Amino acid sequence: MDFLHRNGVLVIQHLQRDYRAYYDFLNFMSNVGDPRNIFSIYFPLWFQLNQTVGTKMIWVAVIGDWFNLIFKWILFGHRPYWWVQETQIYPNHSSPCLEQFPTTCETGPGSPSGHAMGSSCVWYVMVTAALSYTVSRLDKSSITLHRHACGRGL
Ligand SMILES: O=P(O)(O)OC[C@H]1O[C@@H](O)[C@H](O)[C@@H](O)[C@@H]1O
């Protein structure tokens, strides 16, 4: 497990150091996908626009959170922010410094990340809904164009 955590810390350091310029964008994407928005914003909104997508959204929230809870009970994983303080693998107090953000200040087990699972589900439902809407609009317009072209040909 230490191997996994150590590599996780390296990835976090890489992101925090080399992708600082994208902080606002990444934070925005992360906040938009925050699963807590499902109940207060996305479900009511999507249910008005499209009942199927709205229903998908609420199922994603319920099933996703349920799976996350079960996995957390099983894995009961450390969070990198406290693992670096507790592990003995960094000699002479040379533990890496990881920056904390409001969303990373959680106290429960960290593995698997509920935020990552929930956000990816939210984004998946929204992107697939947007894509299928676009495809159906394109299909309709190409049918209309085809009919129009055929009508002219007659
Ligand atoms: O399991 P993680 O990654 O700490 O994420 C859990 C948190 O994820 C956030 O997105 C939710 O808004 C919180 O309600 C939840 O506690």
Short mmCIF file of N, CA and C and ligand atoms in Angstrom, two decimals:
data_model
loop_
_atom_site.label_atom_id
_atom_site.label_comp_id
_atom_site.label_asym_id
_atom_site.label_seq_id
_atom_site.Cartn_x
_atom_site.Cartn_y
_atom_site.Cartn_z
N MET A 1 0.83 -1.21 0.00
CA MET A 1 0.00 0.00 0.00
C MET A 1 0.86 1.26 0.00
N ASP A 2 2.02 1.19 0.69
CA ASP A 2 2.92 2.35 0.74
C ASP A 2 3.37 2.76 -0.66
N PHE A 3 3.61 1.73 -1.49
CA PHE A 3 4.03 2.01 -2.88
C PHE A 3 2.98 2.84 -3.59
N LEU A 4 1.70 2.43 -3.39
CA LEU A 4 0.57 3.13 -4.03
C LEU A 4 0.48 4.57 -3.51
N HIS A 5 0.55 4.72 -2.19
CA HIS A 5 0.45 6.07 -1.59
C HIS A 5 1.60 6.95 -2.04
N ARG A 6 2.78 6.37 -2.08
CA ARG A 6 3.96 7.14 -2.47
C ARG A 6 3.80 7.67 -3.89
N ASN A 7 3.30 6.81 -4.79
CA ASN A 7 3.09 7.26 -6.17
C ASN A 7 1.96 8.26 -6.28
N GLY A 8 0.94 8.08 -5.44
CA GLY A 8 -0.15 9.06 -5.39
C GLY A 8 0.36 10.42 -4.99
N VAL A 9 1.26 10.44 -4.00
CA VAL A 9 1.85 11.71 -3.54
C VAL A 9 2.66 12.35 -4.67
N LEU A 10 3.38 11.51 -5.45
CA LEU A 10 4.16 12.06 -6.57
C LEU A 10 3.25 12.69 -7.62
N VAL A 11 2.11 12.03 -7.87
CA VAL A 11 1.16 12.57 -8.85
C VAL A 11 0.59 13.90 -8.34
N ILE A 12 0.23 13.95 -7.05
CA ILE A 12 -0.31 15.19 -6.47
C ILE A 12 0.72 16.31 -6.57
N GLN A 13 1.97 15.98 -6.24
CA GLN A 13 3.02 17.00 -6.31
C GLN A 13 3.20 17.51 -7.74
N HIS A 14 3.16 16.56 -8.68
CA HIS A 14 3.30 16.94 -10.09
C HIS A 14 2.17 17.88 -10.51
N LEU A 15 0.94 17.54 -10.12
CA LEU A 15 -0.21 18.38 -10.48
C LEU A 15 -0.12 19.75 -9.81
N GLN A 16 0.23 19.74 -8.52
CA GLN A 16 0.27 21.01 -7.78
C GLN A 16 1.42 21.91 -8.25
N ARG A 17 2.48 21.31 -8.75
CA ARG A 17 3.64 22.11 -9.17
C ARG A 17 3.53 22.53 -10.63
N ASP A 18 3.22 21.56 -11.52
CA ASP A 18 3.31 21.85 -12.95
C ASP A 18 2.00 22.30 -13.59
N TYR A 19 0.90 22.14 -12.88
CA TYR A 19 -0.39 22.54 -13.47
C TYR A 19 -1.03 23.68 -12.68
N ARG A 20 -0.21 24.45 -12.00
CA ARG A 20 -0.73 25.57 -11.18
C ARG A 20 -1.49 26.57 -12.06
N ALA A 21 -1.05 26.73 -13.28
CA ALA A 21 -1.70 27.69 -14.18
C ALA A 21 -3.14 27.29 -14.48
N TYR A 22 -3.43 25.99 -14.35
CA TYR A 22 -4.79 25.51 -14.65
C TYR A 22 -5.66 25.40 -13.41
N TYR A 23 -5.16 25.94 -12.31
CA TYR A 23 -5.86 25.78 -11.04
C TYR A 23 -7.33 26.21 -11.14
N ASP A 24 -7.58 27.42 -11.69
CA ASP A 24 -8.96 27.92 -11.74
C ASP A 24 -9.86 27.00 -12.57
N PHE A 25 -9.32 26.57 -13.72
CA PHE A 25 -10.11 25.70 -14.59
C PHE A 25 -10.42 24.36 -13.91
N LEU A 26 -9.38 23.74 -13.33
CA LEU A 26 -9.57 22.44 -12.69
C LEU A 26 -10.51 22.55 -11.48
N ASN A 27 -10.36 23.64 -10.74
CA ASN A 27 -11.22 23.85 -9.57
C ASN A 27 -12.67 24.06 -10.00
N PHE A 28 -12.84 24.78 -11.10
CA PHE A 28 -14.18 25.02 -11.63
C PHE A 28 -14.84 23.69 -12.06
N MET A 29 -14.08 22.87 -12.80
CA MET A 29 -14.60 21.58 -13.26
C MET A 29 -14.95 20.70 -12.06
N SER A 30 -14.10 20.75 -11.05
CA SER A 30 -14.32 19.93 -9.87
C SER A 30 -15.57 20.40 -9.11
N ASN A 31 -15.75 21.72 -9.03
CA ASN A 31 -16.92 22.24 -8.32
C ASN A 31 -18.22 22.00 -9.08
N VAL A 32 -18.14 22.12 -10.41
CA VAL A 32 -19.35 21.86 -11.21
C VAL A 32 -19.78 20.41 -11.03
N GLY A 33 -18.79 19.51 -10.99
CA GLY A 33 -19.11 18.09 -10.86
C GLY A 33 -19.39 17.64 -9.44
N ASP A 34 -19.28 18.55 -8.48
CA ASP A 34 -19.46 18.16 -7.08
C ASP A 34 -20.81 17.44 -6.88
N PRO A 35 -20.76 16.20 -6.37
CA PRO A 35 -22.01 15.43 -6.24
C PRO A 35 -23.08 16.11 -5.37
N ARG A 36 -22.68 17.02 -4.48
CA ARG A 36 -23.72 17.66 -3.64
C ARG A 36 -24.66 18.52 -4.48
N ASN A 37 -24.17 18.94 -5.69
CA ASN A 37 -25.02 19.74 -6.58
C ASN A 37 -26.14 18.92 -7.21
N ILE A 38 -26.00 17.60 -7.18
CA ILE A 38 -27.02 16.76 -7.82
C ILE A 38 -28.38 17.03 -7.19
N PHE A 39 -28.42 17.00 -5.85
CA PHE A 39 -29.71 17.10 -5.17
C PHE A 39 -30.29 18.52 -5.25
N SER A 40 -29.39 19.53 -5.14
CA SER A 40 -29.90 20.90 -5.07
C SER A 40 -30.08 21.55 -6.43
N ILE A 41 -29.26 21.17 -7.41
CA ILE A 41 -29.33 21.86 -8.71
C ILE A 41 -29.68 20.93 -9.87
N TYR A 42 -28.82 19.90 -10.09
CA TYR A 42 -28.94 19.13 -11.33
C TYR A 42 -30.22 18.32 -11.44
N PHE A 43 -30.60 17.64 -10.35
CA PHE A 43 -31.81 16.82 -10.46
C PHE A 43 -33.04 17.68 -10.75
N PRO A 44 -33.33 18.75 -9.96
CA PRO A 44 -34.51 19.55 -10.28
C PRO A 44 -34.47 20.17 -11.67
N LEU A 45 -33.27 20.62 -12.05
CA LEU A 45 -33.14 21.29 -13.36
C LEU A 45 -33.33 20.30 -14.51
N TRP A 46 -32.59 19.18 -14.44
CA TRP A 46 -32.66 18.20 -15.52
C TRP A 46 -34.04 17.55 -15.59
N PHE A 47 -34.68 17.38 -14.43
CA PHE A 47 -35.99 16.73 -14.45
C PHE A 47 -37.01 17.58 -15.21
N GLN A 48 -36.85 18.91 -15.13
CA GLN A 48 -37.73 19.80 -15.89
C GLN A 48 -37.43 19.73 -17.38
N LEU A 49 -36.15 19.65 -17.72
CA LEU A 49 -35.74 19.65 -19.13
C LEU A 49 -35.97 18.29 -19.79
N ASN A 50 -35.57 17.25 -19.07
CA ASN A 50 -35.66 15.89 -19.62
C ASN A 50 -35.75 14.90 -18.46
N GLN A 51 -36.90 14.25 -18.36
CA GLN A 51 -37.13 13.37 -17.19
C GLN A 51 -36.16 12.21 -17.14
N THR A 52 -35.80 11.68 -18.32
CA THR A 52 -34.88 10.53 -18.33
C THR A 52 -33.52 10.92 -17.76
N VAL A 53 -33.00 12.07 -18.19
CA VAL A 53 -31.69 12.51 -17.70
C VAL A 53 -31.78 12.83 -16.20
N GLY A 54 -32.88 13.48 -15.79
CA GLY A 54 -33.07 13.79 -14.38
C GLY A 54 -33.08 12.53 -13.52
N THR A 55 -33.78 11.50 -14.00
CA THR A 55 -33.85 10.25 -13.26
C THR A 55 -32.47 9.58 -13.20
N LYS A 56 -31.77 9.62 -14.35
CA LYS A 56 -30.40 9.06 -14.39
C LYS A 56 -29.53 9.74 -13.34
N MET A 57 -29.67 11.06 -13.26
CA MET A 57 -28.85 11.86 -12.34
C MET A 57 -29.08 11.43 -10.89
N ILE A 58 -30.33 11.23 -10.53
CA ILE A 58 -30.61 10.88 -9.13
C ILE A 58 -30.13 9.45 -8.83
N TRP A 59 -30.25 8.55 -9.82
CA TRP A 59 -29.76 7.17 -9.62
C TRP A 59 -28.25 7.16 -9.48
N VAL A 60 -27.60 7.99 -10.29
CA VAL A 60 -26.14 8.10 -10.22
C VAL A 60 -25.72 8.54 -8.82
N ALA A 61 -26.46 9.52 -8.27
CA ALA A 61 -26.12 10.03 -6.93
C ALA A 61 -26.30 8.93 -5.89
N VAL A 62 -27.43 8.24 -5.95
CA VAL A 62 -27.74 7.25 -4.92
C VAL A 62 -26.82 6.03 -5.03
N ILE A 63 -26.75 5.44 -6.22
CA ILE A 63 -25.93 4.22 -6.40
C ILE A 63 -24.44 4.54 -6.24
N GLY A 64 -24.01 5.69 -6.82
CA GLY A 64 -22.60 6.07 -6.72
C GLY A 64 -22.17 6.25 -5.27
N ASP A 65 -22.99 6.96 -4.50
CA ASP A 65 -22.66 7.19 -3.09
C ASP A 65 -22.67 5.89 -2.30
N TRP A 66 -23.61 5.03 -2.64
CA TRP A 66 -23.73 3.75 -1.94
C TRP A 66 -22.48 2.89 -2.19
N PHE A 67 -22.08 2.80 -3.47
CA PHE A 67 -20.87 2.05 -3.81
C PHE A 67 -19.65 2.65 -3.12
N ASN A 68 -19.60 3.98 -3.12
CA ASN A 68 -18.45 4.64 -2.50
C ASN A 68 -18.35 4.30 -1.02
N LEU A 69 -19.51 4.31 -0.37
CA LEU A 69 -19.53 3.99 1.06
C LEU A 69 -19.04 2.56 1.32
N ILE A 70 -19.54 1.62 0.51
CA ILE A 70 -19.14 0.21 0.67
C ILE A 70 -17.63 0.06 0.45
N PHE A 71 -17.13 0.68 -0.65
CA PHE A 71 -15.70 0.58 -0.95
C PHE A 71 -14.87 1.22 0.16
N LYS A 72 -15.37 2.32 0.72
CA LYS A 72 -14.62 2.98 1.79
C LYS A 72 -14.55 2.10 3.03
N TRP A 73 -15.64 1.42 3.32
CA TRP A 73 -15.63 0.50 4.47
C TRP A 73 -14.60 -0.60 4.25
N ILE A 74 -14.55 -1.12 2.99
CA ILE A 74 -13.64 -2.24 2.71
C ILE A 74 -12.18 -1.76 2.72
N LEU A 75 -11.90 -0.69 2.00
CA LEU A 75 -10.50 -0.25 1.84
C LEU A 75 -10.00 0.57 3.03
N PHE A 76 -10.87 1.38 3.59
CA PHE A 76 -10.54 2.22 4.74
C PHE A 76 -9.19 2.93 4.54
N GLY A 77 -9.03 3.55 3.34
CA GLY A 77 -7.71 4.07 2.95
C GLY A 77 -7.33 5.40 3.57
N HIS A 78 -6.02 5.59 3.74
CA HIS A 78 -5.49 6.87 4.20
C HIS A 78 -5.72 7.95 3.16
N ARG A 79 -5.71 9.19 3.61
CA ARG A 79 -5.66 10.32 2.67
C ARG A 79 -4.19 10.73 2.57
N PRO A 80 -3.76 11.14 1.35
CA PRO A 80 -2.34 11.47 1.18
C PRO A 80 -1.88 12.55 2.15
N TYR A 81 -2.79 13.48 2.50
CA TYR A 81 -2.41 14.62 3.34
C TYR A 81 -2.04 14.20 4.76
N TRP A 82 -2.64 13.14 5.26
CA TRP A 82 -2.23 12.69 6.59
C TRP A 82 -1.26 11.52 6.51
N TRP A 83 -1.31 10.78 5.36
CA TRP A 83 -0.38 9.66 5.20
C TRP A 83 1.07 10.17 5.22
N VAL A 84 1.34 11.33 4.54
CA VAL A 84 2.72 11.84 4.50
C VAL A 84 3.23 12.20 5.90
N GLN A 85 2.31 12.52 6.81
CA GLN A 85 2.73 12.87 8.18
C GLN A 85 2.98 11.62 9.03
N GLU A 86 2.27 10.53 8.69
CA GLU A 86 2.32 9.35 9.56
C GLU A 86 3.30 8.28 9.12
N THR A 87 3.55 8.22 7.80
CA THR A 87 4.42 7.15 7.31
C THR A 87 5.88 7.32 7.77
N GLN A 88 6.57 6.20 7.83
CA GLN A 88 7.98 6.23 8.25
C GLN A 88 8.92 6.18 7.05
N ILE A 89 8.33 6.18 5.83
CA ILE A 89 9.23 5.95 4.68
C ILE A 89 10.04 7.18 4.29
N TYR A 90 9.64 8.36 4.77
CA TYR A 90 10.44 9.56 4.48
C TYR A 90 11.38 9.81 5.68
N PRO A 91 12.66 9.70 5.46
CA PRO A 91 13.59 9.81 6.61
C PRO A 91 13.78 11.26 7.08
N ASN A 92 14.11 11.43 8.34
CA ASN A 92 14.49 12.72 8.95
C ASN A 92 13.52 13.87 8.64
N HIS A 93 12.29 13.65 8.90
CA HIS A 93 11.26 14.69 8.70
C HIS A 93 11.29 15.31 7.30
N SER A 94 11.58 14.47 6.30
CA SER A 94 11.63 15.01 4.93
C SER A 94 10.33 14.76 4.18
N SER A 95 9.22 14.64 4.92
CA SER A 95 7.95 14.33 4.26
C SER A 95 7.54 15.48 3.33
N PRO A 96 7.01 15.14 2.14
CA PRO A 96 6.68 16.18 1.17
C PRO A 96 5.55 17.08 1.67
N CYS A 97 5.54 18.29 1.18
CA CYS A 97 4.51 19.24 1.59
C CYS A 97 3.41 19.25 0.53
N LEU A 98 2.21 18.85 0.93
CA LEU A 98 1.10 18.85 -0.01
C LEU A 98 0.13 19.97 0.35
N GLU A 99 -0.26 20.70 -0.67
CA GLU A 99 -1.17 21.82 -0.43
C GLU A 99 -2.60 21.31 -0.22
N GLN A 100 -3.28 21.87 0.77
CA GLN A 100 -4.68 21.47 1.03
C GLN A 100 -5.63 22.50 0.45
N PHE A 101 -6.81 22.04 0.06
CA PHE A 101 -7.87 22.92 -0.45
C PHE A 101 -9.14 22.60 0.32
N PRO A 102 -10.15 23.49 0.26
CA PRO A 102 -11.37 23.21 1.03
C PRO A 102 -11.96 21.82 0.75
N THR A 103 -11.92 21.38 -0.52
CA THR A 103 -12.51 20.07 -0.83
C THR A 103 -11.65 18.90 -0.35
N THR A 104 -10.38 19.16 -0.07
CA THR A 104 -9.53 18.04 0.38
C THR A 104 -9.53 17.91 1.91
N CYS A 105 -10.13 18.89 2.60
CA CYS A 105 -10.15 18.84 4.07
C CYS A 105 -11.30 17.96 4.55
N GLU A 106 -11.15 16.67 4.36
CA GLU A 106 -12.17 15.71 4.80
C GLU A 106 -11.55 14.85 5.88
N THR A 107 -12.38 14.30 6.74
CA THR A 107 -11.82 13.55 7.86
C THR A 107 -12.02 12.03 7.75
N GLY A 108 -12.90 11.61 6.83
CA GLY A 108 -13.18 10.16 6.72
C GLY A 108 -12.12 9.46 5.88
N PRO A 109 -12.27 8.14 5.70
CA PRO A 109 -11.33 7.41 4.85
C PRO A 109 -11.32 7.98 3.43
N GLY A 110 -10.14 7.93 2.80
CA GLY A 110 -10.01 8.63 1.53
C GLY A 110 -10.09 7.78 0.28
N SER A 111 -10.18 6.48 0.45
CA SER A 111 -10.06 5.64 -0.72
C SER A 111 -11.25 4.68 -0.85
N PRO A 112 -11.96 4.67 -1.98
CA PRO A 112 -11.82 5.52 -3.15
C PRO A 112 -12.44 6.89 -2.91
N SER A 113 -12.04 7.87 -3.66
CA SER A 113 -12.52 9.22 -3.45
C SER A 113 -13.99 9.35 -3.89
N GLY A 114 -14.82 9.76 -2.95
CA GLY A 114 -16.25 9.97 -3.25
C GLY A 114 -16.41 11.13 -4.20
N HIS A 115 -15.54 12.12 -4.06
CA HIS A 115 -15.63 13.28 -4.93
C HIS A 115 -15.30 12.88 -6.37
N ALA A 116 -14.24 12.09 -6.53
CA ALA A 116 -13.84 11.67 -7.88
C ALA A 116 -14.91 10.78 -8.51
N MET A 117 -15.44 9.83 -7.72
CA MET A 117 -16.48 8.93 -8.25
C MET A 117 -17.72 9.71 -8.63
N GLY A 118 -18.17 10.58 -7.70
CA GLY A 118 -19.40 11.34 -7.94
C GLY A 118 -19.26 12.31 -9.09
N SER A 119 -18.13 13.03 -9.12
CA SER A 119 -17.94 14.02 -10.20
C SER A 119 -17.90 13.35 -11.56
N SER A 120 -17.20 12.21 -11.65
CA SER A 120 -17.13 11.56 -12.97
C SER A 120 -18.50 11.08 -13.40
N CYS A 121 -19.34 10.64 -12.43
CA CYS A 121 -20.70 10.21 -12.79
C CYS A 121 -21.52 11.41 -13.28
N VAL A 122 -21.42 12.54 -12.56
CA VAL A 122 -22.17 13.73 -12.94
C VAL A 122 -21.77 14.18 -14.35
N TRP A 123 -20.44 14.25 -14.57
CA TRP A 123 -19.97 14.68 -15.89
C TRP A 123 -20.38 13.70 -16.98
N TYR A 124 -20.34 12.40 -16.66
CA TYR A 124 -20.72 11.38 -17.65
C TYR A 124 -22.18 11.57 -18.08
N VAL A 125 -23.06 11.74 -17.09
CA VAL A 125 -24.50 11.89 -17.41
C VAL A 125 -24.72 13.17 -18.22
N MET A 126 -24.09 14.27 -17.81
CA MET A 126 -24.33 15.53 -18.49
C MET A 126 -23.74 15.54 -19.92
N VAL A 127 -22.54 14.98 -20.06
CA VAL A 127 -21.90 14.98 -21.39
C VAL A 127 -22.66 14.05 -22.34
N THR A 128 -23.06 12.85 -21.85
CA THR A 128 -23.78 11.94 -22.76
C THR A 128 -25.13 12.53 -23.13
N ALA A 129 -25.79 13.24 -22.18
CA ALA A 129 -27.08 13.88 -22.49
C ALA A 129 -26.88 14.96 -23.55
N ALA A 130 -25.85 15.77 -23.39
CA ALA A 130 -25.58 16.84 -24.35
C ALA A 130 -25.23 16.25 -25.72
N LEU A 131 -24.44 15.16 -25.73
CA LEU A 131 -24.06 14.54 -27.01
C LEU A 131 -25.26 13.95 -27.72
N SER A 132 -26.12 13.24 -26.96
CA SER A 132 -27.25 12.61 -27.64
C SER A 132 -28.24 13.66 -28.15
N TYR A 133 -28.35 14.79 -27.41
CA TYR A 133 -29.20 15.88 -27.88
C TYR A 133 -28.64 16.45 -29.18
N THR A 134 -27.31 16.66 -29.22
CA THR A 134 -26.67 17.22 -30.42
C THR A 134 -26.83 16.27 -31.60
N VAL A 135 -26.62 14.97 -31.35
CA VAL A 135 -26.73 13.99 -32.45
C VAL A 135 -28.16 13.97 -32.99
N SER A 136 -29.15 14.00 -32.09
CA SER A 136 -30.54 13.95 -32.58
C SER A 136 -30.88 15.22 -33.37
N ARG A 137 -30.32 16.37 -32.95
CA ARG A 137 -30.55 17.62 -33.70
C ARG A 137 -29.91 17.54 -35.08
N LEU A 138 -28.68 16.97 -35.11
CA LEU A 138 -27.98 16.85 -36.40
C LEU A 138 -28.72 15.91 -37.34
N ASP A 139 -29.23 14.79 -36.76
CA ASP A 139 -30.00 13.83 -37.56
C ASP A 139 -31.22 14.51 -38.15
N LYS A 140 -31.94 15.27 -37.32
CA LYS A 140 -33.15 15.95 -37.79
C LYS A 140 -32.82 16.93 -38.90
N SER A 141 -31.73 17.71 -38.71
CA SER A 141 -31.42 18.70 -39.74
C SER A 141 -30.93 18.05 -41.02
N SER A 142 -30.23 16.89 -40.90
CA SER A 142 -29.79 16.23 -42.14
C SER A 142 -30.97 15.60 -42.87
N ILE A 143 -31.98 15.11 -42.11
CA ILE A 143 -33.19 14.56 -42.75
C ILE A 143 -33.92 15.68 -43.50
N THR A 144 -34.05 16.84 -42.83
CA THR A 144 -34.73 17.98 -43.45
C THR A 144 -34.00 18.41 -44.72
N LEU A 145 -32.66 18.44 -44.63
CA LEU A 145 -31.85 18.84 -45.78
C LEU A 145 -32.04 17.85 -46.93
N HIS A 146 -32.04 16.56 -46.56
CA HIS A 146 -32.20 15.50 -47.57
C HIS A 146 -33.56 15.63 -48.27
N ARG A 147 -34.62 15.85 -47.43
CA ARG A 147 -35.97 16.00 -48.01
C ARG A 147 -36.03 17.21 -48.94
N HIS A 148 -35.40 18.29 -48.48
CA HIS A 148 -35.39 19.52 -49.25
C HIS A 148 -34.70 19.29 -50.60
N ALA A 149 -33.54 18.59 -50.54
CA ALA A 149 -32.78 18.31 -51.76
C ALA A 149 -33.57 17.41 -52.71
N CYS A 150 -34.26 16.40 -52.13
CA CYS A 150 -35.07 15.49 -52.95
C CYS A 150 -36.23 16.25 -53.59
N GLY A 151 -36.84 17.14 -52.80
CA GLY A 151 -37.97 17.93 -53.30
C GLY A 151 -37.56 18.79 -54.47
N ARG A 152 -36.38 19.32 -54.42
CA ARG A 152 -35.88 20.17 -55.52
C ARG A 152 -35.59 19.35 -56.76
N GLY A 153 -35.11 18.13 -56.51
CA GLY A 153 -34.75 17.25 -57.62
C GLY A 153 -35.96 16.80 -58.40
N LEU A 154 -37.13 16.76 -57.74
CA LEU A 154 -38.33 16.27 -58.44
C LEU A 154 -38.86 17.22 -59.48
O1 LIG B 1 -14.33 10.92 -0.50
P1 LIG B 1 -13.86 12.28 -0.83
O2 LIG B 1 -13.03 12.35 -2.07
O3 LIG B 1 -13.25 12.98 0.32
O4 LIG B 1 -15.13 13.13 -1.21
C1 LIG B 1 -16.23 13.21 -0.34
C2 LIG B 1 -16.91 14.55 -0.50
O5 LIG B 1 -17.05 14.85 -1.85
C3 LIG B 1 -17.64 16.08 -2.11
O6 LIG B 1 -17.73 16.29 -3.46
C4 LIG B 1 -19.01 16.11 -1.53
O7 LIG B 1 -19.60 17.35 -1.78
C5 LIG B 1 -18.94 15.86 -0.05
O8 LIG B 1 -20.23 15.84 0.49
C6 LIG B 1 -18.24 14.55 0.21
O9 LIG B 1 -18.06 14.38 1.59
#
